[in-house]
Phi, psi and omega in degrees: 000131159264171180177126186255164204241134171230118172252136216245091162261117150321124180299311212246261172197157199238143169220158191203090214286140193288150201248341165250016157269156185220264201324303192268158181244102189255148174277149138282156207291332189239162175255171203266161164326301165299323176301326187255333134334292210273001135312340193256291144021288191300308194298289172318334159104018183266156168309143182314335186249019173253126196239023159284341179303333165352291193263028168218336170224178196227112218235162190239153134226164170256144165262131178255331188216116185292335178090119168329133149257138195232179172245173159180138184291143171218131161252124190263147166256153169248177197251112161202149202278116204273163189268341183265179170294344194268124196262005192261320196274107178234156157266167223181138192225157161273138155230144163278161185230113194289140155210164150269144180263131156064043148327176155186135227214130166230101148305089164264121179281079190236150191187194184268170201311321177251016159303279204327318174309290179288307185328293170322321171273354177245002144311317187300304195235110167275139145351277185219157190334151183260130158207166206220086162126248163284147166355287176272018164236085193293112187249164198239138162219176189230116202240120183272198200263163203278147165264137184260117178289144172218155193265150185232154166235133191214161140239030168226128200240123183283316213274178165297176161198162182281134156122153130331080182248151197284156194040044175220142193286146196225135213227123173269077175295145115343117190253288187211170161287150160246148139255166211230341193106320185257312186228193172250135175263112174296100185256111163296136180232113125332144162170140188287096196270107141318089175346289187236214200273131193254136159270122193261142172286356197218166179277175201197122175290099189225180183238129172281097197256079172081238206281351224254145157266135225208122146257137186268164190208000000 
């Protein structure tokens, strides 16, 4: 298996909105699995609802830098159907909104060569503009050259990991979509973010990405 390192700074700040808040619009600490698919996606130049990268490639993440976390009033529209002819007329509410300012994310990217391959290159030279989360939340990134992974066994872990562990932020990320035939189903990863290199009590099937212990997901 191959696989490159994306080191991830927000220019300005980022939000990467919790999907069962409503009044208040709270962030995640990290951006989710889906979310960084789908970065990966933009960049590749695929249509929105296309959901194969699921199954080709497989991703880690870090928090390197948490980034301020601030508020701010926002007017949200809202999704509802409207009664009238004019299909232009939504209602609108003030909410506050959470973001981070001047985040910064380390992406490990992993799959066979020649996902991999294309993935890289199409970072380098993207399709369409790179942002993280919303639209207009522009990131600067660092794409390493592909690493040949080899498996480790540790009870030191760089990356996030699943499951509950001590001194670590613990966050119900959005993993992947299913679809059923009639809508897409939203699949939750429970899982521990580490400040820093965290140590686990029981050993762990993990990947070696240059220096970084790296679990995939």
């Amino acid at each position: 298996m191959k696989g490159i390192i994306i080191d991830c700074e927000a220019l300005y700040f980022s939000t990467f909105r919790k999907p069962a808040s409503t009044s208040l619009l709270l962030t995640f600490t990290i951006p989710p699995f889906t979310t960084i698919r789908g970065m990966i996606a933009n960049a590749m130049g695929l249509q929105q609802h296309d959901h194969s990268l699921q199954n080709k490639i497989k991703i880690g993440i870090r928090l390197l830098v948490p980034g301020y976390k601030n508020t701010e009033m926002a007017k949200i529209l809202k999704l509802k159907e409207s009664k009238t002819n004019n299909p232009r007329v939504y209602p609108s509410s003030p909410m506050f909104k959470e973001f981070l300012v001047n985040p910064q994310f380390r992406f490990y990217i992993a799959g066979e060569k020649d996902i991999i391959e294309l993935v890289r290159s199409s970072l380098i030279n993207w399709n369409r503009p790179l942002y993280l989360g919303q639209s207009d939340d522009l990131v600067d990134i660092t794409v390493s050259e592909i690493i040949n992974l080899s498996d480790i066994i540790t009870t030191r872990i760089d990356s996030l990991i699943e499951g509950v562990h001590p001194e670590c932020i613990i966050e119900n990320l959005p993993y992947k979509f299913n679809f059923d035939g009639n809508k897409y189903q939203l699949i939750n990863k429970l899982v521990s973010i580490p400040i820093q290199r965290v140590e686990i009590q029981e050993t762990y099937s993990a990947y070696q990405f240059k220096n970084d212990s790296v679990c995939l997901y």
